mmCIF file of C-alpha atoms in Angstrom:
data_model
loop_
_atom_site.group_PDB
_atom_site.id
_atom_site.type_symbol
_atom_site.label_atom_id
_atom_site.label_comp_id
_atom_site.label_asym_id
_atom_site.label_seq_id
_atom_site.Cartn_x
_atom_site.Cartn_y
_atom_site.Cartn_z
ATOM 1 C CA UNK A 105 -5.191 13.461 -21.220
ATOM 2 C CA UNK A 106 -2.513 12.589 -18.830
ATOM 3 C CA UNK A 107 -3.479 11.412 -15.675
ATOM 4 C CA UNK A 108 -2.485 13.231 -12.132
ATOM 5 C CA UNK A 109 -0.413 10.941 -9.973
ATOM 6 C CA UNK A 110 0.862 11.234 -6.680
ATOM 7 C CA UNK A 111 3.135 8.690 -5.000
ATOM 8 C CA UNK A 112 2.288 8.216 -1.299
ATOM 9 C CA UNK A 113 5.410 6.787 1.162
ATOM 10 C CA UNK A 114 4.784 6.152 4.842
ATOM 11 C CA UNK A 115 7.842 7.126 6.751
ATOM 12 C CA UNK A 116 8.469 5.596 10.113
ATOM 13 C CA UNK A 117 11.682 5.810 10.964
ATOM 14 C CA UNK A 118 13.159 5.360 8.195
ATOM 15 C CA UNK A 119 16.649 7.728 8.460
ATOM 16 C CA UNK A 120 18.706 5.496 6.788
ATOM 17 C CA UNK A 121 16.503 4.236 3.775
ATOM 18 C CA UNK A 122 14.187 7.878 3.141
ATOM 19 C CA UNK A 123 17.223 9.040 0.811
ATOM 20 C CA UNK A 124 17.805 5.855 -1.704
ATOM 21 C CA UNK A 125 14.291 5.539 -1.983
ATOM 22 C CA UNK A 126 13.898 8.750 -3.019
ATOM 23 C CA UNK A 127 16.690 8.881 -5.517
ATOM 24 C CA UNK A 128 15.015 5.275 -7.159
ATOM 25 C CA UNK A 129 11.704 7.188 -7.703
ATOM 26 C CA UNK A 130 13.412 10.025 -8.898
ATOM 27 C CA UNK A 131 15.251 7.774 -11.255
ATOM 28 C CA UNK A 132 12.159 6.021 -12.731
ATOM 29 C CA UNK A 133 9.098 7.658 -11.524
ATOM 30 C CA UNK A 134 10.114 11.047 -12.004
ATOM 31 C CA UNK A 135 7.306 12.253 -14.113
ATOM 32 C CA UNK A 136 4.687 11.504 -11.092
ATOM 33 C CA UNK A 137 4.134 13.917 -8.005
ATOM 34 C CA UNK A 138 5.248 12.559 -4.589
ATOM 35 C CA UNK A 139 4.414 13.158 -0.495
ATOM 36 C CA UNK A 140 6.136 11.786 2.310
ATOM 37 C CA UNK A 141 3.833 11.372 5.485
ATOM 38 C CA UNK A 142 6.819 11.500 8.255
ATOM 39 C CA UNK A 143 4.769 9.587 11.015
ATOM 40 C CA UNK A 144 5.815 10.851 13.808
ATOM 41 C CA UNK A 145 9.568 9.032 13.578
ATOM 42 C CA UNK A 146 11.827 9.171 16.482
ATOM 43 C CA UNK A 147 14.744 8.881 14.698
ATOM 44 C CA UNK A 148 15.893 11.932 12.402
ATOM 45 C CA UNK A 149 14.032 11.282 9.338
ATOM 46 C CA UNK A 150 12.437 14.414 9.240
ATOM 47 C CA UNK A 151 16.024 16.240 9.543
ATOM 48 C CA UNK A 152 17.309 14.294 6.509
ATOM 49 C CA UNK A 153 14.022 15.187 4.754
ATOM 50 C CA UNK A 154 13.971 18.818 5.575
ATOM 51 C CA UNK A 155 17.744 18.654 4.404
ATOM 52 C CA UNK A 156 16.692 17.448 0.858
ATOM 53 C CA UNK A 157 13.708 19.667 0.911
ATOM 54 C CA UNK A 158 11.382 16.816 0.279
ATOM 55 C CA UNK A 159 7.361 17.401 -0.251
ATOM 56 C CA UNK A 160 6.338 15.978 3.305
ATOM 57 C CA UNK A 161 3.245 15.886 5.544
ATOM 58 C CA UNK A 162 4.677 15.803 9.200
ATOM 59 C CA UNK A 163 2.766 14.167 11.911
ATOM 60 C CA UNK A 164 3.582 14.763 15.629
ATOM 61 C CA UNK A 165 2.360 11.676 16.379
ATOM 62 C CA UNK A 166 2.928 7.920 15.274
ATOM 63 C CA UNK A 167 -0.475 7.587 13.408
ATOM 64 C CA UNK A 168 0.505 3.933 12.394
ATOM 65 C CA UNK A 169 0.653 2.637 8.871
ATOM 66 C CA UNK A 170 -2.989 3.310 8.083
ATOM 67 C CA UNK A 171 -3.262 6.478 9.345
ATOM 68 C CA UNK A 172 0.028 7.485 7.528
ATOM 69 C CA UNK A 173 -1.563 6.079 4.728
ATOM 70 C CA UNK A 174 -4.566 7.484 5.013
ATOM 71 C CA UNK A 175 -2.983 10.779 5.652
ATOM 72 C CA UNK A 176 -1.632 10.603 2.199
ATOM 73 C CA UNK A 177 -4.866 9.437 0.265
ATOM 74 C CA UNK A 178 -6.697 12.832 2.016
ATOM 75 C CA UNK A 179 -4.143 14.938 0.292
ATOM 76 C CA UNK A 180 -4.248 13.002 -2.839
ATOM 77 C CA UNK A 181 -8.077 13.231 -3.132
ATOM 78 C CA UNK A 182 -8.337 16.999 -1.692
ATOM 79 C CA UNK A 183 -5.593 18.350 -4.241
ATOM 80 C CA UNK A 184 -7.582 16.632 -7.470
ATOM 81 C CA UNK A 185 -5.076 13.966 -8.041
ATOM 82 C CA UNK A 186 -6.548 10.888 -10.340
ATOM 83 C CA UNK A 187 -4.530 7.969 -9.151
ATOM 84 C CA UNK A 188 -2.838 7.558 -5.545
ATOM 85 C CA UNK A 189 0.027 5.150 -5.029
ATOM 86 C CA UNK A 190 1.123 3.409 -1.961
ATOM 87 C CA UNK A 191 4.755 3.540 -1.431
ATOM 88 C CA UNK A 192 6.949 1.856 1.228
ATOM 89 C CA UNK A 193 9.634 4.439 2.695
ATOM 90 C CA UNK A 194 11.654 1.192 3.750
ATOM 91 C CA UNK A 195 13.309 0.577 0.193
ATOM 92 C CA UNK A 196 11.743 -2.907 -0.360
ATOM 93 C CA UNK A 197 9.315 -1.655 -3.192
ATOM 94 C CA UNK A 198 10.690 -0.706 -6.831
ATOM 95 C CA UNK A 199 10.012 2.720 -8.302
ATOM 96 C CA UNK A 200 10.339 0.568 -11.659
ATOM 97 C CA UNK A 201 7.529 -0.780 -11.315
ATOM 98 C CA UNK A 202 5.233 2.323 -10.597
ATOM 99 C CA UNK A 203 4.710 3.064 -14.564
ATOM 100 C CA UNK A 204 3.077 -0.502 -14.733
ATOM 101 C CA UNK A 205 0.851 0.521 -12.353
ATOM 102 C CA UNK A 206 -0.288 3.838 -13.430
ATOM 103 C CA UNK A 207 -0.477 2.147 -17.012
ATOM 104 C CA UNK A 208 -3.215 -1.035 -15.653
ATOM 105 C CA UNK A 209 -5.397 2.287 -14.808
ATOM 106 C CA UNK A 210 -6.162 2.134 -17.808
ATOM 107 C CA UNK A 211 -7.502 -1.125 -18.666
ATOM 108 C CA UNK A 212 -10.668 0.419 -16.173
ATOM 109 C CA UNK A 213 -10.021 -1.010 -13.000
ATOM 110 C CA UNK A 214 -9.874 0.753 -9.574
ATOM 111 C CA UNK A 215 -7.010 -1.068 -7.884
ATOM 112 C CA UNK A 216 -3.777 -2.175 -9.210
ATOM 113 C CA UNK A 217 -1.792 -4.550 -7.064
ATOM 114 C CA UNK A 218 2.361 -4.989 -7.616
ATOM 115 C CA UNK A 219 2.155 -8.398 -7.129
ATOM 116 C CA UNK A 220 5.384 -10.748 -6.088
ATOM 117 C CA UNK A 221 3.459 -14.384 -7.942
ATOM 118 C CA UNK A 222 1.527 -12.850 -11.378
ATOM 119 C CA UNK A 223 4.282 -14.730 -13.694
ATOM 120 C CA UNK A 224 6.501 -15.876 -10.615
ATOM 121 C CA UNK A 225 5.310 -18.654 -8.294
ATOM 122 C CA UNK A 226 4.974 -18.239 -4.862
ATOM 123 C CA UNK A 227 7.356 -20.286 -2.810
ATOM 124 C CA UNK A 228 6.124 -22.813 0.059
ATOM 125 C CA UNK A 229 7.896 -21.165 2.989
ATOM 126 C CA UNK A 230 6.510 -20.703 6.686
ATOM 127 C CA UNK A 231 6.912 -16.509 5.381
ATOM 128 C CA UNK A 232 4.203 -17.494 2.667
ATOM 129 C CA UNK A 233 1.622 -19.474 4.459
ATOM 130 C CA UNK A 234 -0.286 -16.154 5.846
ATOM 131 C CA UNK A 235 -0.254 -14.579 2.069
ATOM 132 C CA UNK A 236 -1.514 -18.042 1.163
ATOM 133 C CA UNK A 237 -4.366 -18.454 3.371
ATOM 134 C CA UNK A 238 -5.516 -14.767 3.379
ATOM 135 C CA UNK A 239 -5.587 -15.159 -0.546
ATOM 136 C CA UNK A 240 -7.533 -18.541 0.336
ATOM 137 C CA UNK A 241 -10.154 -16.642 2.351
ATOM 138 C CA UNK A 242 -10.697 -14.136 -0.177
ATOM 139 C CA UNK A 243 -11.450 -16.319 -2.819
ATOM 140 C CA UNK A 244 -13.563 -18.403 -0.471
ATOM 141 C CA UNK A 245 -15.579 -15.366 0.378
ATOM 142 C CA UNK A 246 -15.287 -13.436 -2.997
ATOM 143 C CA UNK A 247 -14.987 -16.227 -5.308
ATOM 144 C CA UNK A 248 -12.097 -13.525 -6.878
ATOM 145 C CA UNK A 249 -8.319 -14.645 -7.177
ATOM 146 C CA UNK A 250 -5.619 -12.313 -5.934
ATOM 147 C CA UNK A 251 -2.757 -13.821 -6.160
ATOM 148 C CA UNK A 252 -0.254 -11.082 -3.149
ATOM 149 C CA UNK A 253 -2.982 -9.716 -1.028
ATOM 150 C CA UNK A 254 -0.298 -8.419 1.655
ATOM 151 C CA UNK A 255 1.355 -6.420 -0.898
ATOM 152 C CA UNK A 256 1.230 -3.430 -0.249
ATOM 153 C CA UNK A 257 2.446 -1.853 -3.304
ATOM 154 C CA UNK A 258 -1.097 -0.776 -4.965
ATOM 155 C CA UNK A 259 -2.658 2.215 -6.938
ATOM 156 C CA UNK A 260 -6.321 3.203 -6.240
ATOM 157 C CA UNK A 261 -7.887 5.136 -8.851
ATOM 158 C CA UNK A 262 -10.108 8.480 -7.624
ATOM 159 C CA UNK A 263 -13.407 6.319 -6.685
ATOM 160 C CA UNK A 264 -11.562 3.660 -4.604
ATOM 161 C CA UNK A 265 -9.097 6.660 -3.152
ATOM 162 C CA UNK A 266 -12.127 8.580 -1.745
ATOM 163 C CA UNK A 267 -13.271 4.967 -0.196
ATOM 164 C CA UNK A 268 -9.823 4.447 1.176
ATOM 165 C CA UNK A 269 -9.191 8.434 2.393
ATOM 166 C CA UNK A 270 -12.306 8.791 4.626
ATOM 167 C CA UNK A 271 -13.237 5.213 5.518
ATOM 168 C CA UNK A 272 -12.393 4.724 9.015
ATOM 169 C CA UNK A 273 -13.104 1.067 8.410
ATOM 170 C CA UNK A 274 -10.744 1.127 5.432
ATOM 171 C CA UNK A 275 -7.391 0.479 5.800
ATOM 172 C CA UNK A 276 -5.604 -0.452 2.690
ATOM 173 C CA UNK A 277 -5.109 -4.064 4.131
ATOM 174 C CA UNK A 278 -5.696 -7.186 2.899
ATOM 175 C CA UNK A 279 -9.462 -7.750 4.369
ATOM 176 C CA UNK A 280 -10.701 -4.431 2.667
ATOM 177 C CA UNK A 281 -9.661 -6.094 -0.369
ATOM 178 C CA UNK A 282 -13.488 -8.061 0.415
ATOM 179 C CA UNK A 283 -15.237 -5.353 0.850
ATOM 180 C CA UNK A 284 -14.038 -3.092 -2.224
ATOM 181 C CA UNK A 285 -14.762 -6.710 -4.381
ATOM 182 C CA UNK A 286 -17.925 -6.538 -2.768
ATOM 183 C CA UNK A 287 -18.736 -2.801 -3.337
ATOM 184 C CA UNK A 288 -18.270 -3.795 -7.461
ATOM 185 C CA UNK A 289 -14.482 -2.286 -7.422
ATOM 186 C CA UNK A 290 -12.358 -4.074 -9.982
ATOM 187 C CA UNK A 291 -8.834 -5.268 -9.305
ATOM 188 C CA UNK A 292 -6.083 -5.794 -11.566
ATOM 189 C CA UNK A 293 -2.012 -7.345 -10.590
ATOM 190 C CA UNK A 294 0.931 -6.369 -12.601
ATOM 191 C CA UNK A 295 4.376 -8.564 -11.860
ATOM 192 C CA UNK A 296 6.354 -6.869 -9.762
ATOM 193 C CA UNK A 297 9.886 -7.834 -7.702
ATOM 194 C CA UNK A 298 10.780 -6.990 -4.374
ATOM 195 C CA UNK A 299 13.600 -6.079 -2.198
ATOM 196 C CA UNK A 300 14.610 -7.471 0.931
ATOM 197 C CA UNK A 301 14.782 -4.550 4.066
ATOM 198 C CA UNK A 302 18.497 -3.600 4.735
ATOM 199 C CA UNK A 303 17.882 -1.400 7.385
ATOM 200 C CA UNK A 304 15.871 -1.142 10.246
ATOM 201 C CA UNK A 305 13.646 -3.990 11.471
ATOM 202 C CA UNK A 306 10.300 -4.900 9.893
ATOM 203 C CA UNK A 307 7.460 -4.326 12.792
ATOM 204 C CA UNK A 308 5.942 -8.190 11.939
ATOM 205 C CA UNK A 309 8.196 -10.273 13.909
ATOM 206 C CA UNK A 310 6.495 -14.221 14.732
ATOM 207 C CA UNK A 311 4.131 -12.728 18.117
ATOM 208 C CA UNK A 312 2.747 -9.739 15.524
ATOM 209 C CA UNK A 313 2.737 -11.672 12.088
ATOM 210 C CA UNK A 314 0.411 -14.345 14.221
ATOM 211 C CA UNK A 315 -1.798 -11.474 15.825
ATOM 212 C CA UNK A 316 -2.150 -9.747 12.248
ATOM 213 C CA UNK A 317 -2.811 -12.911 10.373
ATOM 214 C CA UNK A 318 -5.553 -13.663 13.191
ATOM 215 C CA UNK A 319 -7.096 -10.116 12.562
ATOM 216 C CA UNK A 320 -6.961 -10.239 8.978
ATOM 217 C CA UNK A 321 -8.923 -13.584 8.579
ATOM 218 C CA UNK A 322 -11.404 -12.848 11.530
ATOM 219 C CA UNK A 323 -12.123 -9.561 9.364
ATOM 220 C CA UNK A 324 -12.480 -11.155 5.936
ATOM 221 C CA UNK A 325 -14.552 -14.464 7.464
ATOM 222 C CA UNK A 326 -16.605 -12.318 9.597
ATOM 223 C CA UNK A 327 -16.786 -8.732 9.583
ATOM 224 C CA UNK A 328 -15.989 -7.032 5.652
ATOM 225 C CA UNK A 329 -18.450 -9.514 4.093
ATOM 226 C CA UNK A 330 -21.357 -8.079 6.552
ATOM 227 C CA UNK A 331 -20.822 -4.548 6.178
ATOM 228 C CA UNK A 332 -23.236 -2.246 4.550
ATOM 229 C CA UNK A 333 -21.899 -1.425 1.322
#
């Protein structure tokens, strides 16, 4: 029996990459259901997706990536779907890719990760030394390996989708990543290639990419491997 899959991309002012990323999941992940959670952009992304009449959750208000997310994982679970996958609306994730994922569903884990360093190897560049030492700290704490824990290209399968929709200590973020582990959830990586951003900015200039590697670690040192599972 074929699984139900729904394809969940964050928009946040996204106006001039919404379309092509549309048209590259309609070119290889066509079979799979799809939402876009519009959150709350002040550009006119919602005009260009009301133009192409694309299936979209609209938010008022900027909810921020997890709440987007999260947004997306509630209608996933609430309309029966089996598998949930994390999409960016920015164009620097490959709809190729998203049949891989679906497909390591079925080797009985709850989490499938694109990774960027399965086969490849990850480079030694000041861009990499967060994913490094976040990976570090999970392994420290879990004694599991994942190789791209910032990726956020990942599938959750029903059990970990339920965890992730109405958690409000669950953010799909690297430091959850210790307490699913924890919890018993099993976590697969599949190879997968990324694009650079062509438009727009990426929110984790130097200040933020310090603050959010500070957060992540204090969470995965000191808060996910103390909470009650």
């Amino acid at each position: 029996m074929d699984k139900k899959v729904l394809i969940v991309i964050p928009a946040y002012n996204e106006a001039m990459n919404i379309v092509s990323t549309m048209e590259d999941i309609r070119k290889h992940a066509s079979c799979y259901d799809y939402v876009i959670v519009n959150d709350g952009s002040l550009d006119n992304t919602l005009d260009i997706i009301r133009k192409h009449d694309y299936n979209c959750i609209d938010s008022i208000v900027n909810l921020g990536l997890f709440g987007a997310v999260q947004t997306g994982f509630r209608y996933a679970y609430e309309n029966g779907y089996d598998i949930a996958i994390q999409f960016d609306g920015d164009g620097q994730h490959k709809a190729e890719v998203l049949p891989k994922l679906v497909e390591g569903m079925n080797e009985g884990v709850n989490i499938v990760i694109g990774s960027r360093f399965v086969k490849a190897k990850k480079p030694f560049t000041a861009r990499m030394i967060g994913s490094r030492l976040i990976a570090a700290a999970i392994w420290m704490v879990t004694g599991k390996k994942i190789s791209d824990p910032t990726s956020g290209l990942r599938a959750y399968d029903r059990e970990a989708l339920k965890e992730y929709a109405y958690g409000t200590n669950n953010p799909p973020e690297p430091d959850t990543l210790v307490f699913m582990l924890r919890k018993g959830k099993r976590i697969k990586e599949v190879q997968a290639t990324m694009r650079e951003r062509i438009h727009g900015e990426s929110y984790l200039n130097l200040s933020n990419t310090v603050k959010y590697m500070s957060r992540v670690l204090l969470s995965i040192f000191l808060i996910q491997p103390f909470r009650r599972r």
